[in-house]
XYZ file of C-alpha atoms in Angstrom:
254
model
C 37.990 24.268 16.476
C 37.620 28.400 16.933
C 37.326 28.422 12.991
C 34.507 25.451 13.754
C 33.115 27.457 16.638
C 32.899 30.750 13.965
C 31.000 28.445 11.819
C 28.146 27.721 14.310
C 28.036 30.800 15.756
C 27.004 32.330 11.911
C 24.511 28.808 12.079
C 22.990 29.861 14.995
C 22.892 33.725 13.864
C 20.926 32.327 10.650
C 18.296 30.193 12.925
C 17.431 33.358 15.074
C 16.904 35.142 11.641
C 14.728 32.443 10.199
C 12.784 31.819 13.648
C 13.882 28.403 14.979
C 13.250 27.314 18.222
C 16.306 25.202 18.635
C 19.389 24.399 16.464
C 20.711 20.937 15.865
C 24.067 21.061 14.648
C 26.121 17.773 13.299
C 28.205 14.741 15.307
C 31.982 15.642 16.102
C 31.228 19.993 15.261
C 34.129 20.326 17.583
C 36.499 18.479 14.923
C 37.455 15.678 13.055
C 40.975 14.876 13.186
C 43.076 12.936 10.993
C 44.416 10.031 13.023
C 42.950 8.613 16.306
C 46.179 9.581 18.232
C 45.626 13.625 17.137
C 41.981 13.187 18.255
C 43.078 11.983 21.522
C 45.369 15.073 21.378
C 42.686 17.676 21.042
C 39.979 16.823 23.279
C 39.354 18.803 26.205
C 37.146 19.193 28.874
C 33.591 21.003 28.156
C 33.464 22.683 31.549
C 36.851 24.294 29.865
C 36.446 24.176 25.938
C 36.475 27.267 24.333
C 34.052 25.453 21.263
C 31.513 24.575 24.370
C 32.159 27.759 26.313
C 31.252 29.751 23.184
C 28.557 27.818 22.345
C 26.925 28.301 25.716
C 27.050 31.721 25.152
C 25.642 32.098 21.851
C 22.755 29.895 23.314
C 21.820 32.665 26.497
C 22.383 35.582 24.098
C 19.845 34.097 21.638
C 17.291 32.379 24.199
C 17.997 29.343 21.515
C 18.622 25.579 23.150
C 21.398 23.937 20.836
C 22.032 19.883 20.318
C 25.643 20.067 19.081
C 27.756 16.472 18.593
C 31.554 16.950 20.036
C 34.437 14.657 22.143
C 34.714 14.407 25.630
C 37.813 13.288 27.421
C 37.471 9.252 29.248
C 38.417 8.485 32.835
C 41.868 6.754 31.644
C 42.515 9.094 28.796
C 43.099 6.300 26.474
C 40.333 7.345 24.304
C 37.537 10.022 23.967
C 33.781 9.995 24.113
C 31.438 10.846 21.079
C 29.370 12.690 23.213
C 26.230 14.774 21.895
C 25.122 17.950 24.027
C 21.441 19.457 24.466
C 22.472 23.173 25.492
C 19.138 25.168 26.629
C 18.153 28.458 26.224
C 20.115 29.862 29.034
C 23.216 28.273 28.098
C 23.508 25.251 30.536
C 23.943 21.939 29.386
C 20.932 20.147 30.636
C 21.853 16.044 29.163
C 24.073 14.530 27.229
C 24.420 11.208 24.939
C 27.598 9.210 24.479
C 27.170 7.437 20.978
C 26.609 3.600 21.369
C 27.219 2.052 18.317
C 30.437 3.365 16.819
C 31.346 3.039 13.509
C 34.324 0.603 12.081
C 33.965 -0.128 8.153
C 36.603 -0.857 5.277
C 33.816 0.232 2.452
C 35.196 -0.706 -1.050
C 35.507 2.675 -2.643
C 35.389 4.537 0.808
C 38.043 5.092 3.609
C 39.173 2.378 5.703
C 37.421 3.759 9.676
C 37.585 1.978 12.855
C 35.838 4.783 15.207
C 36.500 2.051 18.762
C 40.562 2.387 18.300
C 40.098 6.081 19.696
C 36.548 6.298 20.494
C 34.639 4.840 23.766
C 31.067 3.563 23.710
C 28.344 4.601 25.373
C 26.532 2.516 27.484
C 22.454 3.742 27.771
C 19.667 5.739 25.539
C 18.885 8.893 27.039
C 15.358 8.820 27.252
C 13.411 11.602 25.689
C 13.429 14.932 26.857
C 12.459 18.639 24.716
C 14.472 16.372 21.833
C 16.326 13.246 21.511
C 19.444 11.007 20.196
C 20.134 7.997 17.897
C 22.249 5.742 16.098
C 20.896 5.096 12.347
C 21.918 2.395 11.330
C 20.774 0.493 14.350
C 16.338 0.814 14.857
C 16.268 -0.857 18.345
C 17.298 3.282 19.726
C 14.470 4.679 17.744
C 12.085 2.170 18.361
C 12.812 2.314 22.364
C 12.802 6.168 21.815
C 9.510 6.152 20.503
C 7.829 3.670 23.208
C 8.957 6.325 25.836
C 6.920 8.898 24.010
C 9.615 10.838 21.301
C 8.326 13.152 18.378
C 11.642 14.256 17.178
C 14.795 11.934 16.964
C 18.245 13.488 16.338
C 20.560 11.559 14.163
C 23.998 14.204 14.198
C 26.154 12.393 11.351
C 29.248 12.557 9.626
C 28.791 9.913 7.252
C 31.394 9.165 4.634
C 30.836 10.272 1.446
C 30.488 6.266 -0.236
C 27.963 5.020 2.541
C 25.798 8.152 2.011
C 25.479 8.298 -1.189
C 24.103 4.269 -0.247
C 22.201 4.454 2.458
C 21.820 7.748 4.178
C 18.025 8.777 2.777
C 17.183 5.735 2.863
C 17.850 5.144 6.703
C 16.500 8.551 7.703
C 12.976 7.939 6.150
C 13.451 4.329 7.459
C 13.637 5.862 11.104
C 11.332 8.405 10.833
C 8.387 5.967 9.591
C 8.698 3.052 12.037
C 9.035 5.597 14.733
C 6.329 7.828 13.359
C 8.746 10.946 14.357
C 10.031 14.046 13.107
C 13.851 13.085 12.085
C 16.123 15.650 12.406
C 19.718 15.017 10.957
C 22.515 17.715 11.037
C 25.888 16.345 9.052
C 29.078 17.228 8.210
C 30.208 18.119 4.805
C 32.831 18.201 2.610
C 36.505 17.656 3.283
C 38.204 17.739 6.904
C 41.975 16.547 6.174
C 43.298 14.480 3.607
C 41.908 11.314 4.667
C 38.512 12.195 5.806
C 35.106 13.634 3.569
C 31.683 13.659 5.028
C 28.415 13.367 2.339
C 26.550 16.408 3.828
C 22.747 15.887 2.959
C 21.560 17.560 6.069
C 17.795 16.344 6.099
C 14.383 16.861 8.330
C 12.233 13.910 7.774
C 8.359 14.347 8.579
C 6.934 11.148 10.305
C 5.287 9.933 7.527
C 8.813 9.633 5.669
C 8.540 12.643 3.953
C 11.739 14.744 3.355
C 10.364 18.329 4.446
C 14.096 19.722 3.906
C 17.383 18.968 3.026
C 20.801 20.536 2.160
C 23.178 19.933 -0.389
C 26.429 17.426 -0.712
C 29.195 20.459 -1.505
C 30.737 22.780 0.981
C 29.998 26.387 0.700
C 31.311 29.716 1.881
C 29.218 29.930 4.395
C 27.410 26.807 6.430
C 23.503 26.411 6.142
C 20.766 25.862 7.950
C 17.870 24.012 7.117
C 14.188 25.261 8.749
C 11.341 23.066 8.927
C 7.392 23.591 11.167
C 7.353 20.341 13.518
C 3.450 19.801 13.426
C 2.542 17.477 16.338
C -0.726 17.477 15.538
C -0.583 15.767 12.181
C 2.117 13.223 14.130
C -0.787 12.781 16.152
C -2.990 11.970 13.203
C -0.401 9.674 11.791
C -0.501 7.631 15.028
C -4.137 7.129 15.177
C -4.668 6.731 11.499
C -1.577 3.484 11.317
C -0.732 2.467 15.179
C 1.963 0.967 15.591
C 1.044 -2.283 17.470
C 4.320 -4.114 17.992
C 4.206 -7.968 19.178
C 6.137 -7.911 22.104
C 4.343 -11.186 22.964
C 6.416 -13.324 19.894
C 9.800 -10.918 19.981
C 11.768 -8.603 23.041
C 10.748 -5.135 23.607
C 13.485 -2.714 23.146
């Protein structure tokens, strides 16, 4: 976790130098373990985690809000939570979101992963605030957030290489188009251990479905950031010119 914190601090510095207003980091930025048992053994309370405390200090020192995915303890202790934290510019944890849809897959040519073995699923969609979060394969959370007035939806991720090549860009652009929102997807990249590698290709997509910034799929010596301007006037123009009039008289509202 110390290494991951140092990498995140480099990204904070790059974000500050680029003039970014907020930094979005990937899912499970604190660690990705090779087994469920090791993941549970590594988890720490956010209040005493050196990783979280370090990012809180960076946010406070640079007056930079940070959105970051971490692991947290469950009440019973036999699983972990896959959590997204919103740390404000004062270094305070203001919002938490617990991942709703867990990744259980055994795809030909890819690793067999069963997140539900070690991760407790969340139970609610967090209402929009300065930023909002979702689950990429399922459109319902993003549609709900759009209905509640969200302008930006984030998808911090650690996609496998196999599923990333097949689905990553398509899903991100679809979520942006169907909600007419900006999508910010910070993604893990490269090998984590002998069992696991992530696809990368962090991406920012406009409400029109245009990819306005994208990183690569190869791990570099230093971590990278992608920066894009959020044009809310253009977002409102798109929503006005092509309103999404959902037929909630025919199907349920989410």
